[in-house]
mmCIF file of C-alpha atoms and ligand atoms in Angstrom:
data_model
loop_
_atom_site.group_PDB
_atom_site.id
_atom_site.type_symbol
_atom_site.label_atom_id
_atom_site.label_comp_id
_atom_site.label_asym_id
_atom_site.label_seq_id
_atom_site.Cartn_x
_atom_site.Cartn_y
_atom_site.Cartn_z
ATOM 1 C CA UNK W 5 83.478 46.208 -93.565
ATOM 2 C CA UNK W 6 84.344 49.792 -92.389
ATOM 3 C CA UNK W 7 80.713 50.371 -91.193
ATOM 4 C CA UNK W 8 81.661 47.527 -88.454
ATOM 5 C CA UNK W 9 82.898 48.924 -85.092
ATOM 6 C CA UNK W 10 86.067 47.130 -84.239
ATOM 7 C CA UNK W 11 84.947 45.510 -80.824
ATOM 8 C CA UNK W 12 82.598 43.148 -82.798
ATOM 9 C CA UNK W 13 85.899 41.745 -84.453
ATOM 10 C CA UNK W 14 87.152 40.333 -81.362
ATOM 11 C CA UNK W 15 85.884 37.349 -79.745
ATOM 12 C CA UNK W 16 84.218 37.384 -76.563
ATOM 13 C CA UNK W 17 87.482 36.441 -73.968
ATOM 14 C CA UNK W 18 88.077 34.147 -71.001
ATOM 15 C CA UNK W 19 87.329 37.030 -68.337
ATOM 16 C CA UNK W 20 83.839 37.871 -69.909
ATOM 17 C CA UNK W 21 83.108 34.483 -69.791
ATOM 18 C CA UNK W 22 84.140 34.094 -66.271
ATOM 19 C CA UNK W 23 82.219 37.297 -65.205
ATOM 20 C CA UNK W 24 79.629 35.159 -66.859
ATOM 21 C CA UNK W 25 79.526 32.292 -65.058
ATOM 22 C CA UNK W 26 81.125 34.227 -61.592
ATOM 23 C CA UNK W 27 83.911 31.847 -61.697
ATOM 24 C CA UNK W 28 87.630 32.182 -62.511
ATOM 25 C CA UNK W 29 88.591 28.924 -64.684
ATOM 26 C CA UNK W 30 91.284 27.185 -63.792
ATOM 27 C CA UNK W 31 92.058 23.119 -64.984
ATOM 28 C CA UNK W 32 93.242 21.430 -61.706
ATOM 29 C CA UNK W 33 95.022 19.333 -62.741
ATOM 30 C CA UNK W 34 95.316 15.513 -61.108
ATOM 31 C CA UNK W 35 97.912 13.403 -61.487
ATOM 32 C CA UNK W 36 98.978 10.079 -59.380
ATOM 33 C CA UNK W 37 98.978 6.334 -59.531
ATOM 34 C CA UNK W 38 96.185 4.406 -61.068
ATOM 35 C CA UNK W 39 94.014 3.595 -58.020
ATOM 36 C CA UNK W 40 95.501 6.408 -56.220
ATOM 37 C CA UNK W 41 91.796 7.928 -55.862
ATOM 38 C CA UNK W 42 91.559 10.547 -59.001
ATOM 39 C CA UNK W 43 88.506 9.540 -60.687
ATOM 40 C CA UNK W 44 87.033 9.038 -57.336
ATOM 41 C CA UNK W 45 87.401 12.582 -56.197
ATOM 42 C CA UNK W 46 87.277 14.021 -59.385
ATOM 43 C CA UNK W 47 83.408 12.797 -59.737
ATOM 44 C CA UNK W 48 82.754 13.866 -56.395
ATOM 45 C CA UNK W 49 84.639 17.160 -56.569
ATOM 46 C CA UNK W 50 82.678 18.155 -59.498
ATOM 47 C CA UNK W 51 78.943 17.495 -57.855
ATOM 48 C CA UNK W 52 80.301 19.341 -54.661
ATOM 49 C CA UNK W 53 81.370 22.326 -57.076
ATOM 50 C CA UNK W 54 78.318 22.360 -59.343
ATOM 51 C CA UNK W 55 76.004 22.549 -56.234
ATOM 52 C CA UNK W 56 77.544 25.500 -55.046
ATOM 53 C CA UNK W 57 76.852 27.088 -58.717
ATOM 54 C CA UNK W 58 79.804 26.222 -60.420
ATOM 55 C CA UNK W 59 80.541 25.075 -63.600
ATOM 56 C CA UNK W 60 82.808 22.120 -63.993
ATOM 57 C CA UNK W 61 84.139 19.682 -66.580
ATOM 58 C CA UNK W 62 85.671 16.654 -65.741
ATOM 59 C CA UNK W 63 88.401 15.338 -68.308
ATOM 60 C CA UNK W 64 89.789 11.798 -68.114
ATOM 61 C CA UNK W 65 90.718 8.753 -69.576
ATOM 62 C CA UNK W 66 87.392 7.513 -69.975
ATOM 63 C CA UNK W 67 85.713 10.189 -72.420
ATOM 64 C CA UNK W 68 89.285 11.121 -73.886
ATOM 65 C CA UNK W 69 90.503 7.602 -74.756
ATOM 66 C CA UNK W 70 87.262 6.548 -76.236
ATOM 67 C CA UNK W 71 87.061 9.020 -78.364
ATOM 68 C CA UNK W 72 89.366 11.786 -79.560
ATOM 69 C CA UNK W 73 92.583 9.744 -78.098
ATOM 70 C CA UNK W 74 91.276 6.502 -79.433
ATOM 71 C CA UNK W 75 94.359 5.972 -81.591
ATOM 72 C CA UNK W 76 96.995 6.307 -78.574
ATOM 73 C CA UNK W 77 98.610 4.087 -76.366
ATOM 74 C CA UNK W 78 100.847 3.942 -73.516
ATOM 75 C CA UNK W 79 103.959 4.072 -75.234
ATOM 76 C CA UNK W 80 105.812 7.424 -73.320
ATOM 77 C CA UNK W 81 105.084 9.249 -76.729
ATOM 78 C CA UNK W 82 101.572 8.217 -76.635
ATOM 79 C CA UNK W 83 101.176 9.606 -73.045
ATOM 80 C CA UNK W 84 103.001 12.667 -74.239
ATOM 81 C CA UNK W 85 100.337 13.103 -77.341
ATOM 82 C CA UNK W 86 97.479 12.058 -74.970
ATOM 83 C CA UNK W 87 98.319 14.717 -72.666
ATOM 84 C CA UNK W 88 98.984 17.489 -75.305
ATOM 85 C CA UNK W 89 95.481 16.838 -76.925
ATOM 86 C CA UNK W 90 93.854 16.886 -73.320
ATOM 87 C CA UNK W 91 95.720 20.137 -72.361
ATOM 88 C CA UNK W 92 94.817 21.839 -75.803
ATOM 89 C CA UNK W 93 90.938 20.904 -74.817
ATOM 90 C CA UNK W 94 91.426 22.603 -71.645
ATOM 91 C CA UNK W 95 93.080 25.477 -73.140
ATOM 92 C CA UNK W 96 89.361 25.729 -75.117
ATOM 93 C CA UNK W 97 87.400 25.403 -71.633
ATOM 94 C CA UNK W 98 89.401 27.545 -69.827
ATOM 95 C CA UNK W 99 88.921 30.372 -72.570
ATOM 96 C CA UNK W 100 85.102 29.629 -71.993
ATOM 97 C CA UNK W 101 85.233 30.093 -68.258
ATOM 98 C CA UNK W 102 84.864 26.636 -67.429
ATOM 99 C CA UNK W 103 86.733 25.031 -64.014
ATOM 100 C CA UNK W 104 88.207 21.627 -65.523
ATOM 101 C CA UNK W 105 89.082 18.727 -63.473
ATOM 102 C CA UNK W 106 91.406 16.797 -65.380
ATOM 103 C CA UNK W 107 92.347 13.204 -63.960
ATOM 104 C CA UNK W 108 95.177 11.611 -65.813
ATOM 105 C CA UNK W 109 98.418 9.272 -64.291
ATOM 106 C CA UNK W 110 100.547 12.121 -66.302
ATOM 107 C CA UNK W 111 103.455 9.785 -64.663
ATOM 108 C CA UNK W 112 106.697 12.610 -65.732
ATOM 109 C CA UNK W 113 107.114 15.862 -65.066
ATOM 110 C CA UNK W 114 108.364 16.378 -68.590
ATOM 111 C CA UNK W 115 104.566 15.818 -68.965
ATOM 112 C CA UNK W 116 103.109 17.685 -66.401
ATOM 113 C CA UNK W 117 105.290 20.202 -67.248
ATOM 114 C CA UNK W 118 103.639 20.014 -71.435
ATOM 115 C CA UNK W 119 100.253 20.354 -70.285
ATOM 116 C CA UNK W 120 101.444 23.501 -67.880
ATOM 117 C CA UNK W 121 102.750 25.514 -71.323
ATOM 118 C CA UNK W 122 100.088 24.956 -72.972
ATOM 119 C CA UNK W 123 97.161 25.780 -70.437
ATOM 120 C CA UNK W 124 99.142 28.548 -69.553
ATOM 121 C CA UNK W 125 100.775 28.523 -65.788
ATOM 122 C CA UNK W 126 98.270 31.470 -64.661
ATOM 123 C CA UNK W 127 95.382 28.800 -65.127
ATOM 124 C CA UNK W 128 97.127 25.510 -64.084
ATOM 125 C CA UNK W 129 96.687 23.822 -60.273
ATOM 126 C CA UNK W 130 98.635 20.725 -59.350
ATOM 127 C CA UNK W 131 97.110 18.431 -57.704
ATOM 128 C CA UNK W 132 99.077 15.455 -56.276
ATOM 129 C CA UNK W 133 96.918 12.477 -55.018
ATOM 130 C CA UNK W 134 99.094 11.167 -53.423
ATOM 131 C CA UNK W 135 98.877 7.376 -52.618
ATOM 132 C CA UNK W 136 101.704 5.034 -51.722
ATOM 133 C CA UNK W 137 102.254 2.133 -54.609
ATOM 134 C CA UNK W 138 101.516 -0.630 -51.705
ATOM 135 C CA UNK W 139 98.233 1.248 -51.523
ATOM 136 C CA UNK W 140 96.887 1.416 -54.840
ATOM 137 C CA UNK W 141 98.036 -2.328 -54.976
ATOM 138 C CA UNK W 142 96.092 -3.300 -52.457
ATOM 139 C CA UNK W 143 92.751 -1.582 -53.678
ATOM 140 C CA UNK W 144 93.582 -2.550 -57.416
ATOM 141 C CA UNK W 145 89.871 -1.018 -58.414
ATOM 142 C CA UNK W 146 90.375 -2.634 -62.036
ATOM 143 C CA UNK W 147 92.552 -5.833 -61.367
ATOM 144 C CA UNK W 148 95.434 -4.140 -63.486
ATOM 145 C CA UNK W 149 98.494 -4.290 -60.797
ATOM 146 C CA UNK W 150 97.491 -7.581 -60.762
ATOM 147 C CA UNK W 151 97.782 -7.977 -64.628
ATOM 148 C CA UNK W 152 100.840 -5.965 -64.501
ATOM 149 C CA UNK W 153 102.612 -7.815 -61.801
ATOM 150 C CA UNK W 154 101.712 -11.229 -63.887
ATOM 151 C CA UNK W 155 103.717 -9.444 -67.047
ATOM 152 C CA UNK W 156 100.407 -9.655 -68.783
ATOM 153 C CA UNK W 157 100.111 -5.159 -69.202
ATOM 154 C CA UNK W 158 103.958 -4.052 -70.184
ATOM 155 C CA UNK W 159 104.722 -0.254 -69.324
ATOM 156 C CA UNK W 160 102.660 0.207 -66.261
ATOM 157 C CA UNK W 161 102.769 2.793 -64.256
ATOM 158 C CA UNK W 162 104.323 2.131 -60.989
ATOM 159 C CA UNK W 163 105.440 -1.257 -61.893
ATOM 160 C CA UNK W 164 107.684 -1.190 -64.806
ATOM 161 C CA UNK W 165 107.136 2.439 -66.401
ATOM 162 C CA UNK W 166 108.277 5.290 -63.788
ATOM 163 C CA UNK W 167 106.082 7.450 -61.561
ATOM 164 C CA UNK W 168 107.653 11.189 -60.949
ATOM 165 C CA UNK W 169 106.269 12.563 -57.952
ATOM 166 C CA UNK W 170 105.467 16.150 -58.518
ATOM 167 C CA UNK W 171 108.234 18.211 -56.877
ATOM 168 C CA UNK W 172 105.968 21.424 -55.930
ATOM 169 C CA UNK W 173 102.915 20.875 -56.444
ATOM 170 C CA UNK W 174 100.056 23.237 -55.423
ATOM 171 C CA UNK W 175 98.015 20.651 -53.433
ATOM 172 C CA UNK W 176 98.815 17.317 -52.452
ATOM 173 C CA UNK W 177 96.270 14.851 -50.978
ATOM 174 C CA UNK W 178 97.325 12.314 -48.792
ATOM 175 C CA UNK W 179 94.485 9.565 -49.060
ATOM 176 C CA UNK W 180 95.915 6.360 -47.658
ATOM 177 C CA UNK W 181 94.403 7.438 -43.816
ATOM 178 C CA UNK W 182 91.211 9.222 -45.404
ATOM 179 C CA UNK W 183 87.889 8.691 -46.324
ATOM 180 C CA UNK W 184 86.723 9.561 -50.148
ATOM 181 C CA UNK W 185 84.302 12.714 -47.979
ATOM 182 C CA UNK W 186 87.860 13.744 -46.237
ATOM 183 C CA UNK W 187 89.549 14.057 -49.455
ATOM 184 C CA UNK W 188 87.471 15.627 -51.616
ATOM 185 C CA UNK W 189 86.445 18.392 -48.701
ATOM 186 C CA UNK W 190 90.516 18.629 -48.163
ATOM 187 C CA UNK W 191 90.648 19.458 -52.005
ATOM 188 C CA UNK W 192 87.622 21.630 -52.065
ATOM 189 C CA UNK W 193 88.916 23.733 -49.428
ATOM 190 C CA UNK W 194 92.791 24.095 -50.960
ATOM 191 C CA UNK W 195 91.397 25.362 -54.427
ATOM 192 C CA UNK W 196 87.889 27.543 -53.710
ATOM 193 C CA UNK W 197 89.982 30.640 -53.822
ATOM 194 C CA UNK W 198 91.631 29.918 -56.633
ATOM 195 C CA UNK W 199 88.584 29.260 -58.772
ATOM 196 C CA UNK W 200 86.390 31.889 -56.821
ATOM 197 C CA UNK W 201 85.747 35.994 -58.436
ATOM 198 C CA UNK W 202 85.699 37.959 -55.081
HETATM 199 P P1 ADP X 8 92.389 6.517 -60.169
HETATM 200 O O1 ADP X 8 91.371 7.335 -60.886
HETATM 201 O O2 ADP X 8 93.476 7.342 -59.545
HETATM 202 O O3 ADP X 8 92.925 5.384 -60.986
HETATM 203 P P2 ADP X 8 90.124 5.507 -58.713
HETATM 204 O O4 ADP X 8 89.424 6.734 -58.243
HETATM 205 O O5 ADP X 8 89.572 4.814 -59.930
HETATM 206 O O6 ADP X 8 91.673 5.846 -58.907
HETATM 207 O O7 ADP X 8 90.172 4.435 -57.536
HETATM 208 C C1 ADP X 8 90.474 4.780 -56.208
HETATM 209 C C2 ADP X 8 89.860 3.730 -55.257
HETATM 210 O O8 ADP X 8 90.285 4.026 -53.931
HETATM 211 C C3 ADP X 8 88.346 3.763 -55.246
HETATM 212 O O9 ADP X 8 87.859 2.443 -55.159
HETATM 213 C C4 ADP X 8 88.028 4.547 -53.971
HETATM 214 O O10 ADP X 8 86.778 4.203 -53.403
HETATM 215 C C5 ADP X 8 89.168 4.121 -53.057
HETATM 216 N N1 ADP X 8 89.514 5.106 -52.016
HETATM 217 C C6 ADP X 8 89.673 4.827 -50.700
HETATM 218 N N2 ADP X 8 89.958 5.924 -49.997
HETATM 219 C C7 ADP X 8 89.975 6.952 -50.876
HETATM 220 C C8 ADP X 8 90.193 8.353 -50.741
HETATM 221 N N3 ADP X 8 90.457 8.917 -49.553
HETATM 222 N N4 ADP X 8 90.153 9.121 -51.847
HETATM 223 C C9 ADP X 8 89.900 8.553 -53.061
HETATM 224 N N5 ADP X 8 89.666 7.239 -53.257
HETATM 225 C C10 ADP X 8 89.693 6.424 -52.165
#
């Protein structure tokens, strides 16, 4: 052991990683209403970033739920387990460098708030899409206000399980008067210097 020099002890950290991949990792951190336009601009977002030369993992309910989360519900301590899993997977990505988008309802701010301990504060951007209920109603992507309204999903967000609108946060998106391009390039724009070396 003692003919080991100590720096080969350590791990590699998070800013080698980032001078790495000339990025500073951050999670960014979506939250809204379903149908509020996460997902949407999450997948976008993440093409738009790559092609510049960055490198980007999105996080969400599809490849979270399926698989690691697959024994959680909604149940408010379901969504609180949900998100603590999803922000100690971040807390693994961001030590590796890598920018995550993460696109969950994370309907409290007792939530949000979870996820920002863990990630840490330093690497954690709030981003609000905001989306008026009537809105989301109306474009009801997976026929689940529908559902909801007809009592047939209990605890839905927005309907009969509360929605906490973030009180602060970092970037909000306003998408009811904008196309998918607008929002994702208003995003974009808000966070490049966050996630940017020089
Ligand atoms: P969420 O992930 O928040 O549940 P989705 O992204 O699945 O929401 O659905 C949002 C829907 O709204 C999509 O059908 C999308 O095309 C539509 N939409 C309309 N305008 C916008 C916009 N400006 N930003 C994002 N989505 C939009």
């Amino acid at each position: 052991m003692e003919n080991i020099h100590p720096i080969f002890d350590r791990l590699l950290t998070q800013k080698d990683k980032e001078q790495f991949l000339n990025q500073k990792a951050k999670v960014l951190w979506f939250t809204g209403l379903s149908g509020s336009g996460k997902s949407t601009i999450a997948e976008n977002l993440e093409k738009q970033l790559f092609s510049k030369g960055y490198f980007v993992q999105v996080l969400d309910g599809d490849n979270t739920r399926t698989g690691i989360n697959k024994n959680l519900g909604f149940s408010l301590e379901d969504r609180l387990e949900n998100i603590r899993r999803v922000a100690e997977i971040s807390k693994l990505f961001i030590n590796s460098g890598i920018i995550c988008i993460n696109s969950f309802v994370s309907p409290t701010i007792e939530i949000r708030n979870l996820a920002k301990e863990i990630i840490g504060p330093e690497n954690f951007i709030e981003v609000f899409i905001n989306t008026p209920l009537e809105v989301c109603e109306a474009r009801d992507v997976k026929g689940l206000y529908k559902k909801a309204r007809a009592g047939e999903i209990k605890g839905f967000t927005g309907i009969d399980s509360p929605f906490e609108a973030p009180e602060n946060p970092e970037v909000e998106i306003l998408t009811a008067d904008q196309t998918v391009e607008d929002s994702v390039n208003d995003v974009y724009t808000k966070i490049i210097n966050h996630i940017s070396l020089s």
